[in-house]
Short mmCIF file of C-alpha atoms in Angstrom, two decimals:
data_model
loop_
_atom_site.label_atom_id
_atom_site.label_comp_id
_atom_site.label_asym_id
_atom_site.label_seq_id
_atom_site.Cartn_x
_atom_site.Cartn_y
_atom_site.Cartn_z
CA UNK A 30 -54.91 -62.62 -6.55
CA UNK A 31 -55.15 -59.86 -9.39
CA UNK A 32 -51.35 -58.66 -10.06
CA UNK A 33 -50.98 -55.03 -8.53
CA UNK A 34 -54.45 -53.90 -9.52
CA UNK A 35 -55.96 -51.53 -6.80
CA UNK A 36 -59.22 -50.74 -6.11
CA UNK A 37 -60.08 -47.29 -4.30
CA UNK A 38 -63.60 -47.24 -2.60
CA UNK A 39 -64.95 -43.58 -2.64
CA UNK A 40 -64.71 -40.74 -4.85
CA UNK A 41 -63.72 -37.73 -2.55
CA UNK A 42 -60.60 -36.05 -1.79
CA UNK A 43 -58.90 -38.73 -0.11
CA UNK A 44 -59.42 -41.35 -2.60
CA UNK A 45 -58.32 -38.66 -5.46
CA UNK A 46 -54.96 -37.99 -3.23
CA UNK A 47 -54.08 -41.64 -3.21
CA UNK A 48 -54.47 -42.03 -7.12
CA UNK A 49 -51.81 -39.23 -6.90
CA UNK A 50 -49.41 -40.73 -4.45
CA UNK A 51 -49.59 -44.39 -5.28
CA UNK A 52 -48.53 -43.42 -8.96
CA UNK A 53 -45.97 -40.70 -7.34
CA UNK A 54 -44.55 -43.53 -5.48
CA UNK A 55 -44.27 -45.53 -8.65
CA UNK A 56 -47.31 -47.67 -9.24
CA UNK A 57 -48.29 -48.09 -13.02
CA UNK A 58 -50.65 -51.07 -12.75
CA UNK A 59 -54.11 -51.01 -12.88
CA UNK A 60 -56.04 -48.87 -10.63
CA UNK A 61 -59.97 -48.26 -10.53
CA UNK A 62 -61.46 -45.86 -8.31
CA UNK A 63 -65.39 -46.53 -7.66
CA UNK A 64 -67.60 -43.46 -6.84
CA UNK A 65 -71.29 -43.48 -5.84
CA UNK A 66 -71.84 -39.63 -6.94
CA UNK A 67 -71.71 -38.81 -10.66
CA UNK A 68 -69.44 -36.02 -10.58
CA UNK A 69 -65.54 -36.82 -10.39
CA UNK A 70 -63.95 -35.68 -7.19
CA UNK A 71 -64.35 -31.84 -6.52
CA UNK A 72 -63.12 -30.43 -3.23
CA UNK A 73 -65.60 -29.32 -0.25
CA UNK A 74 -64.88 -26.75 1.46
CA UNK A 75 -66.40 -24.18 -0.86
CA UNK A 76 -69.93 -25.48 -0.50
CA UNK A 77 -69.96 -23.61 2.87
CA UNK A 78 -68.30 -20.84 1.93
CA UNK A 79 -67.48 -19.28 -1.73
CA UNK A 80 -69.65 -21.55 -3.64
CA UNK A 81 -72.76 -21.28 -1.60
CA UNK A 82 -72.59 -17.19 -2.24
CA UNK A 83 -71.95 -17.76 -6.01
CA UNK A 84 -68.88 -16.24 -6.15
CA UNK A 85 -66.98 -19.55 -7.52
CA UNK A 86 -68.15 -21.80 -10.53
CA UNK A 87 -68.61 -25.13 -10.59
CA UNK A 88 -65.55 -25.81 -12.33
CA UNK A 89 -64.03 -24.33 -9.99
CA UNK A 90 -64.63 -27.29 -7.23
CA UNK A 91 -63.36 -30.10 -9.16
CA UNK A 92 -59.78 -31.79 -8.38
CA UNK A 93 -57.04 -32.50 -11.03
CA UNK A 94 -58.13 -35.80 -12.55
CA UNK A 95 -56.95 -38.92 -11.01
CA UNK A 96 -54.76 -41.31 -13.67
CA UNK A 97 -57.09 -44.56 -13.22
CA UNK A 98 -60.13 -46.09 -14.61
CA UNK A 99 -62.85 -43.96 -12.61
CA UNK A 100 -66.42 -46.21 -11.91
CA UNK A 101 -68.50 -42.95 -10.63
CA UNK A 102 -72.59 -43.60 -10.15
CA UNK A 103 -71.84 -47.00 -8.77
CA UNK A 104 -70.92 -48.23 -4.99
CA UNK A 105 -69.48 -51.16 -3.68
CA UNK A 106 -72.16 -53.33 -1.89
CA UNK A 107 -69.54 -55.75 -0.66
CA UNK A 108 -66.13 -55.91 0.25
CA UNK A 109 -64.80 -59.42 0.88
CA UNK A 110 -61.31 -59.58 1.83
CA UNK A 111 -60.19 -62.94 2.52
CA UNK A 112 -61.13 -63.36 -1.35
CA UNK A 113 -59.67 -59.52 -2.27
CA UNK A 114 -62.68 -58.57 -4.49
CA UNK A 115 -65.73 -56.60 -3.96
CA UNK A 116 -69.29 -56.31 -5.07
CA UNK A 117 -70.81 -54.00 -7.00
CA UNK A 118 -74.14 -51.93 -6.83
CA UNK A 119 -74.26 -52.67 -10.24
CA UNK A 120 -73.11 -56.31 -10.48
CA UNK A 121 -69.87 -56.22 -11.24
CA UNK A 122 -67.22 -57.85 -9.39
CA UNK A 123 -63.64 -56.68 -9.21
CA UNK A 124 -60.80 -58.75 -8.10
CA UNK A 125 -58.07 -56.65 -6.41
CA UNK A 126 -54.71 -56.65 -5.03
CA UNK A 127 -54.88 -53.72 -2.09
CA UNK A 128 -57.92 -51.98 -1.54
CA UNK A 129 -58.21 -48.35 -0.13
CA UNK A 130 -61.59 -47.16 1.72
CA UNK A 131 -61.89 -43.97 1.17
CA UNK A 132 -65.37 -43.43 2.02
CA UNK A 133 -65.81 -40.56 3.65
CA UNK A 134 -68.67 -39.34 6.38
CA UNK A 135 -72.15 -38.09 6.24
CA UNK A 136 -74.21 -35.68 8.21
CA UNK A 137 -76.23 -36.61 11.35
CA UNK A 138 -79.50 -36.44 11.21
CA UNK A 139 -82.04 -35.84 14.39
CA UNK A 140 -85.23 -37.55 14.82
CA UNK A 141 -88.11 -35.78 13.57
CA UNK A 142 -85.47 -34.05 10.82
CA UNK A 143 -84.73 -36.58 8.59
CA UNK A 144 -86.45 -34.38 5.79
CA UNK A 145 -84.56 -31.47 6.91
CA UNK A 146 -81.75 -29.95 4.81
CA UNK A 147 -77.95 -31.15 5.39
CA UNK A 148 -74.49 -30.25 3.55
CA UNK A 149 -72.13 -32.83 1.87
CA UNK A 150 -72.52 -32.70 -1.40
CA UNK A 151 -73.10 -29.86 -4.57
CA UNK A 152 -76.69 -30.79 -4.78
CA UNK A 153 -76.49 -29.91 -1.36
CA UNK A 154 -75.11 -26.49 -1.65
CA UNK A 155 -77.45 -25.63 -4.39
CA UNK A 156 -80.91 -26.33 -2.98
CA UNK A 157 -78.64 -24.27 0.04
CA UNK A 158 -77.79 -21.57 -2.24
CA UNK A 159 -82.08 -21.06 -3.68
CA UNK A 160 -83.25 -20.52 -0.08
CA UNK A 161 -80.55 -17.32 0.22
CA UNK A 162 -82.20 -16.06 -2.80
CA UNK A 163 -85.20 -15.38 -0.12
CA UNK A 164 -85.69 -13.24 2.93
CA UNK A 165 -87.09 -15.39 5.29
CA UNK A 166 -85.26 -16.71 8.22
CA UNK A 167 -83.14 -19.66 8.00
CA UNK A 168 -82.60 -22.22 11.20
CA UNK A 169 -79.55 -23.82 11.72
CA UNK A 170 -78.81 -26.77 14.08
CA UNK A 171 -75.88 -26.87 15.14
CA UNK A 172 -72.85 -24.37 16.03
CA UNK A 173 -70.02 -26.27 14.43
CA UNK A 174 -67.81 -25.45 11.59
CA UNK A 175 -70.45 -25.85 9.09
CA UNK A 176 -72.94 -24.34 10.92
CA UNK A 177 -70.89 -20.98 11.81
CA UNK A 178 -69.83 -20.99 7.94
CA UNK A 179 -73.28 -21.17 6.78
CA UNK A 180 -74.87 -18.36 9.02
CA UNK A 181 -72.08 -16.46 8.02
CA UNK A 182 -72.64 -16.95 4.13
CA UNK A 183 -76.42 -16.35 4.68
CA UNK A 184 -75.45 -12.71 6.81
CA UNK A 185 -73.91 -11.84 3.36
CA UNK A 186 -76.93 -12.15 1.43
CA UNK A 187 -78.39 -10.28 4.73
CA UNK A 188 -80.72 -13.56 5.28
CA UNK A 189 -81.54 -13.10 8.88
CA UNK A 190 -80.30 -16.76 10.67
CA UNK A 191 -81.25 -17.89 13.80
CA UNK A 192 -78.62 -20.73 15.41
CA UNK A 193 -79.54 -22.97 17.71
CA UNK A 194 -77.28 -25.42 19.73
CA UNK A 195 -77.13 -27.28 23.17
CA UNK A 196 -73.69 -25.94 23.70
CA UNK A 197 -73.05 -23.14 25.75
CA UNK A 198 -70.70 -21.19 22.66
CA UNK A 199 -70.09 -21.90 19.11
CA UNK A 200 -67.64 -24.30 18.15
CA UNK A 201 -66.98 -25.07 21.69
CA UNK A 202 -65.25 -28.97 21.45
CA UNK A 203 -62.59 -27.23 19.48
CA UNK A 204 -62.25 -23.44 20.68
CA UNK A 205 -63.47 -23.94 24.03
CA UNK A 206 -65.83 -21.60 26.65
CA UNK A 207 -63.20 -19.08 26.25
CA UNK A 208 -62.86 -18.74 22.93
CA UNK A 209 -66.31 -19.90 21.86
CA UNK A 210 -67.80 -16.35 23.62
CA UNK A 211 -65.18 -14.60 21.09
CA UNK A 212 -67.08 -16.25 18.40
CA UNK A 213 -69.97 -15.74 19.73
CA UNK A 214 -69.65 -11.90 20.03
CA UNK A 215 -68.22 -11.90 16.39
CA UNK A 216 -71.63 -13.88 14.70
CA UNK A 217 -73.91 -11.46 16.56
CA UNK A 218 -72.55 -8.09 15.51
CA UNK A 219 -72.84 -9.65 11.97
CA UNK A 220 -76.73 -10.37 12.88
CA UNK A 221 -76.92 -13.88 13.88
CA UNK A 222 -79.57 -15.17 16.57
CA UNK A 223 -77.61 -17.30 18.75
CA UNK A 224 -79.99 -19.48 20.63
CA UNK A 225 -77.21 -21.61 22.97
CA UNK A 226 -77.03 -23.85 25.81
CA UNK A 227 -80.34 -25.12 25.08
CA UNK A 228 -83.03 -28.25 23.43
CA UNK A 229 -85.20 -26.12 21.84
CA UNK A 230 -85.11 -26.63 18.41
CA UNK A 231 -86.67 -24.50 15.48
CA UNK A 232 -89.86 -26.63 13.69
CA UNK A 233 -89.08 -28.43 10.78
CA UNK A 234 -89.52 -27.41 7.55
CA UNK A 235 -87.47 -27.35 4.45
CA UNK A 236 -85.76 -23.85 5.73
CA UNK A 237 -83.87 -26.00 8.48
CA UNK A 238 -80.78 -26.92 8.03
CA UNK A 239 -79.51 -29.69 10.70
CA UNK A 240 -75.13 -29.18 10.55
CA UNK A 241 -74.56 -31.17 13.98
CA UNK A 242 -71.87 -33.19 12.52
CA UNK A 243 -70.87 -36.35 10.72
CA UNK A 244 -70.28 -40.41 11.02
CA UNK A 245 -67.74 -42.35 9.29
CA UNK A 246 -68.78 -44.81 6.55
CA UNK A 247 -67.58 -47.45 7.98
CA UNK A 248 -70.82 -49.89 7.43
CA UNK A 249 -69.18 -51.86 4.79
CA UNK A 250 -66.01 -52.51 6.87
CA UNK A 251 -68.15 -53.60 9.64
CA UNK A 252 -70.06 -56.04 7.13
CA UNK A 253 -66.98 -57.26 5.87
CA UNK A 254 -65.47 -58.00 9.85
CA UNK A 255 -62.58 -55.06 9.84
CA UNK A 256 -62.32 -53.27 13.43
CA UNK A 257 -63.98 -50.22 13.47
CA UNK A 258 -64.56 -48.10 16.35
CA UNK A 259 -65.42 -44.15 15.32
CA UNK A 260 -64.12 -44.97 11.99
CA UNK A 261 -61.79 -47.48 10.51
CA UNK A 262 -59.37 -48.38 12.55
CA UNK A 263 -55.86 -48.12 11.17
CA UNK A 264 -52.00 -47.44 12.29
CA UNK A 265 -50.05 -44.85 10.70
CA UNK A 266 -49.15 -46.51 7.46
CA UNK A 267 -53.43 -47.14 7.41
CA UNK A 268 -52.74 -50.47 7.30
CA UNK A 269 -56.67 -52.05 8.83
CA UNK A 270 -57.33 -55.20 10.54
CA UNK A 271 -57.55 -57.31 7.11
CA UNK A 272 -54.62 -57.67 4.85
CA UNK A 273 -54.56 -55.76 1.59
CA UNK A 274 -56.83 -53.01 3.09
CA UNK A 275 -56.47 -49.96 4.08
CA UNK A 276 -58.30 -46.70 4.77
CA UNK A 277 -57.70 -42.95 4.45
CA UNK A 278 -59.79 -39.64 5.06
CA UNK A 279 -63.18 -38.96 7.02
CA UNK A 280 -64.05 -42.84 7.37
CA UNK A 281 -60.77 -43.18 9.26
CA UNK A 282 -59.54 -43.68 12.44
CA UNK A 283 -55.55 -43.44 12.01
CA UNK A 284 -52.94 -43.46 15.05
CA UNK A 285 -50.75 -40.55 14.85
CA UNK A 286 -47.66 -40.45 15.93
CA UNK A 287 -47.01 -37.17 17.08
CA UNK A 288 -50.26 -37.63 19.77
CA UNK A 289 -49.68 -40.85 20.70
CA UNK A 290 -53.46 -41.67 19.85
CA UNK A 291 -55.96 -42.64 17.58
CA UNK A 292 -57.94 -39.48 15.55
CA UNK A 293 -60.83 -39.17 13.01
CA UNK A 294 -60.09 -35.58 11.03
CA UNK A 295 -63.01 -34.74 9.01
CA UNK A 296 -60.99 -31.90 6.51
CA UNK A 297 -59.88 -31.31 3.32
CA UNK A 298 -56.53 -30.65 3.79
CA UNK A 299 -55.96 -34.12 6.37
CA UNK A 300 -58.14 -36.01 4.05
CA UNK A 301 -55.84 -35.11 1.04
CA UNK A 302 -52.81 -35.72 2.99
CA UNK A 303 -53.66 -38.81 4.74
CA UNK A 304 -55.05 -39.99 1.20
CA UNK A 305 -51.49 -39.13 -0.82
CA UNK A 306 -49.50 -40.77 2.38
CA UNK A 307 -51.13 -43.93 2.16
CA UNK A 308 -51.47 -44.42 -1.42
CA UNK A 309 -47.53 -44.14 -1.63
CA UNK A 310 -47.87 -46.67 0.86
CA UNK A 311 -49.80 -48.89 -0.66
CA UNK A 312 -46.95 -48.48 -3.51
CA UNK A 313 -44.43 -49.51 -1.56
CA UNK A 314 -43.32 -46.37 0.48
CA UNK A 315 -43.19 -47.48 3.88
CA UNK A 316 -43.59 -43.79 5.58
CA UNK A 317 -45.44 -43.33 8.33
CA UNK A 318 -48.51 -40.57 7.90
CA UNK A 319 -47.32 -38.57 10.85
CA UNK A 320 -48.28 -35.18 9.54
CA UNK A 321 -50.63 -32.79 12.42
CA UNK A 322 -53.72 -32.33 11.02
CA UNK A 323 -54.65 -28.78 9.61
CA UNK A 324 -57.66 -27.30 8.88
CA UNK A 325 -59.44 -23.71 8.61
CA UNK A 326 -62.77 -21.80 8.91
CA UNK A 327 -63.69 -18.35 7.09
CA UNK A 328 -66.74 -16.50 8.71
CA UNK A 329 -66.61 -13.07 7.85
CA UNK A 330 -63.61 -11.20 7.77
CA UNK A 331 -62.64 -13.94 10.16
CA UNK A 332 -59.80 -16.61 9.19
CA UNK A 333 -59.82 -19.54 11.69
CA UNK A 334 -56.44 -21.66 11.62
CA UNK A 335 -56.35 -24.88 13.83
CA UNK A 336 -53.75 -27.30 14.35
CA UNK A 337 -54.12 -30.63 16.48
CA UNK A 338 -56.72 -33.71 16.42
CA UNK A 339 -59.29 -32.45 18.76
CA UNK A 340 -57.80 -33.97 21.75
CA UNK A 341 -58.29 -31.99 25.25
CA UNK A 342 -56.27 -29.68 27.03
CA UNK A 343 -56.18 -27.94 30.57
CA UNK A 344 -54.33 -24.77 29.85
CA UNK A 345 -54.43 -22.18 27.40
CA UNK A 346 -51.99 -20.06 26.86
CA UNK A 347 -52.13 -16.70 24.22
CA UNK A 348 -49.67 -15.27 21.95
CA UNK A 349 -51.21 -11.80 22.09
CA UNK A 350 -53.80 -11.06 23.96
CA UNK A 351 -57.82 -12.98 23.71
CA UNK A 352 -59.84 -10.50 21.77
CA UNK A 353 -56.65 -8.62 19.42
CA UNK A 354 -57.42 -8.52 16.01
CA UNK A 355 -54.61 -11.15 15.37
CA UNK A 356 -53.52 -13.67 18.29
CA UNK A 357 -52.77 -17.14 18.75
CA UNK A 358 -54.14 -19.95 21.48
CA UNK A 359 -52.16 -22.95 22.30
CA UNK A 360 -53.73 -25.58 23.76
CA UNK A 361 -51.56 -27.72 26.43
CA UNK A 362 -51.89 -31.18 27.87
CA UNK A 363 -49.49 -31.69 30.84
CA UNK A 364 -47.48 -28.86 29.40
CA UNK A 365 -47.07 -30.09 25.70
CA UNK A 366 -48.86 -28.45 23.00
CA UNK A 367 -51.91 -30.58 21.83
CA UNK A 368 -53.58 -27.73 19.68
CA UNK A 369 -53.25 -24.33 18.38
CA UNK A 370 -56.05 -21.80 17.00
CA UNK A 371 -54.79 -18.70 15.03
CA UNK A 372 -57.40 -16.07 14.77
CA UNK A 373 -56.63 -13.84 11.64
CA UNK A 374 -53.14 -15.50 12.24
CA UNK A 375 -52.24 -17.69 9.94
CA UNK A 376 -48.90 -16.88 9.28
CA UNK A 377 -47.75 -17.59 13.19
CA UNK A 378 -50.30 -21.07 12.62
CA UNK A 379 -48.10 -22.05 9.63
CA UNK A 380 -44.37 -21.64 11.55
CA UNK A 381 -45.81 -23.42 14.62
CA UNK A 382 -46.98 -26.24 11.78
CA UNK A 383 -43.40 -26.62 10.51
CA UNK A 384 -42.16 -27.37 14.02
CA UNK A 385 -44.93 -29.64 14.91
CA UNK A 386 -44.13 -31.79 12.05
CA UNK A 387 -40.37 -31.75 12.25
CA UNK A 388 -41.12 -32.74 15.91
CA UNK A 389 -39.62 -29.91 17.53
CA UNK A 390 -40.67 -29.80 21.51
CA UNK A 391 -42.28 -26.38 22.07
CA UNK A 392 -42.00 -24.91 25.19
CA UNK A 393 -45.23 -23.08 25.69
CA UNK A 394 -42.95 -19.76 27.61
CA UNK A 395 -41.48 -19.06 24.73
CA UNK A 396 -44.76 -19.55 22.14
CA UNK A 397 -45.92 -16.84 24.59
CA UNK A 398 -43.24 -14.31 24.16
CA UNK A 399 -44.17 -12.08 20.98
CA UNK A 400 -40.55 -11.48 21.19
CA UNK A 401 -39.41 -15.03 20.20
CA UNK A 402 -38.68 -15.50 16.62
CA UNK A 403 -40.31 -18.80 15.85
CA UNK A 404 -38.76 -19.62 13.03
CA UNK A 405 -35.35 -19.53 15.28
CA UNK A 406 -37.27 -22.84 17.63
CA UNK A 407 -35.91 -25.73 15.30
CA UNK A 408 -32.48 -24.73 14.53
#
């Protein structure tokens, strides 16, 4: 076995976060990070947002450089672990220490729409970005985050979008029927054509853009006999079934601590995190990831803050009142917080973050109670 060389598989976010931590926590061997896109890792989030408007340049997307050897325009065909070396597109083969799937997702496709357009990646966003240049319609499937953000970039260029999506609301697995109809209300006085709790789907055609989520990349796990189920499976410190690997971002499926369960987050901010936590472990820094995931949405003059792992609830409770310029929903599970959405409130999102973390029990009364100072709950 090499002597403390790693090898990171994948070229996003989370592989770029555990460069960082692995040689924060002290690792100066040899580390080589293999990427199947030619550009070095760049951040996502703007592709539905900033960047798809041109308002940002491309520069702008790309990530501090990670401090390795970087093997971009290449992917690993094969991963064998009892052996700890892997297989390259090109024909290469790299012997390795620890190993680090960071891998990432893709977009679904539908049958019938497999020439239809998705968004992952730049080229992505650009051949987006040409059909806003136009004033024909533009058909989205799919209300999710992606698809909200997208009808919401095109209402800027005052493209008229038409959304379609068998769910009754928008975004309704995280924000729920109650929420969702907010959302709703909010897309159409912006223009949008909600089409929703329905099958019918727009023709295809290259104006179509299919956002109904993503799979892990978890194929060359599977090939190489590491438990997968939804994802990679791995505990906290993203340790996976085979020794010497581990996994980190959109491709896994990591047991957090603070729920008690197994989540797949598929955002930047978890990705980075969960990437920068497991590369120190992989170092040598035996610290649990136990961080609750994060993520936003812009749409509009909308800011969307959620906290939690997508788990369910049965009771909602408001700080504020539903439909307030600025409020806050928690979402509770037998009385304990599982999830909280800030709408245009991210400052009361960001105190409730630094309790969930420190592992502070809320008590959903007093979240309630505009009167209780928050920041007062952990001392």
């Amino acid at each position: 076995m090499p002597d403390r060389i790693v090898v990171v598989v994948g070229g996003g976010v989370a592989a770029q976060g555990a460069v960082s931590g692995l040689r924060r926590a002290g690792h100066t061997g040899e580390v080589v990070l293999i990427g199947d896109e030619e550009e070095p890792p760049y951040q996502r989030p703007p592709l539905s947002k900033r960047y798809l408007v041109e308002e940002l340049p491309r520069s702008f997307l790309h990530l501090p450089t990670p401090d390795c050897e970087l093997r971009l325009g290449d992917r690993v065909e094969e991963l064998e672990p009892d052996a700890h070396r892997v297989r390259l597109a090109g024909g290469d083969v790299i012997e390795y220490s620890s190993l680090l799937l960071a891998t990432g997702s893709r977009p679904r496709t539908l049958p019938g729409y497999e020439g239809a357009g998705t968004l992952r990646r730049v080229e992505d966003a650009e051949r987006l970005r040409s059909l806003l240049n136009e004033d024909e319609t533009i058909s989205i499937i799919g209300a999710g985050f992606i698809g909200c953000e997208v009808a919401a970039a095109a209402r800027a260029r005052e493209v008229p979008v038409r959304v379609h999506d068998r769910l009754d609301q928008p975004m309704e697995r995280v924000l729920g029927p109650e929420l969702g109809d907010l959302l709703a209300e909010h897309h159409r006085r912006h223009g949008v054509e909600l089409r929703l709790g329905s099958t019918e789907l727009p023709e295809p055609g290259e104006r179509v853009l299919v956002a109904v989520g993503t799979a892990p990349n978890q194929e060359l796990a599977e090939r190489a006999g590491i438990d997968c189920d939804g994802g990679v499976l791995v505990d906290e410190y993203g340790r996976s079934s085979a020794p010497g690997v581990f996994a980190a971002g959109d491709c896994a499926r990591f047991h957090s601590p603070h729920f008690g369960d197994r989540i797949r987050i598929e955002h930047f901010q978890t990705a980075q995190r969960h990437g920068t936590a497991i590369g120190r472990v992989m170092a040598g820094d035996e610290t649990p990831f136990a961080q609750v995931p994060w993520f936003w949405s812009d749409q509009y003059d909308l800011n969307l803050q959620y906290l939690g792992g997508g788990l369910s609830w049965d009771r909602l409770v408001f700080r504020g009142s539903i439909g307030d310029p600025t409020f806050t929903a928690f979402q509770l599970h037998e009385g304990r917080v599982r999830g909280v959405l800030g709408w245009n409130d991210g400052r009361t999102v960001s105190q409730i973050r630094r309790l969930m973390d420190a592992g502070v029990e809320l008590d959903p009364e007093k979240l309630a109670d505009p009167t209780t100072d928050l920041k007062q709950l952990g001392r």
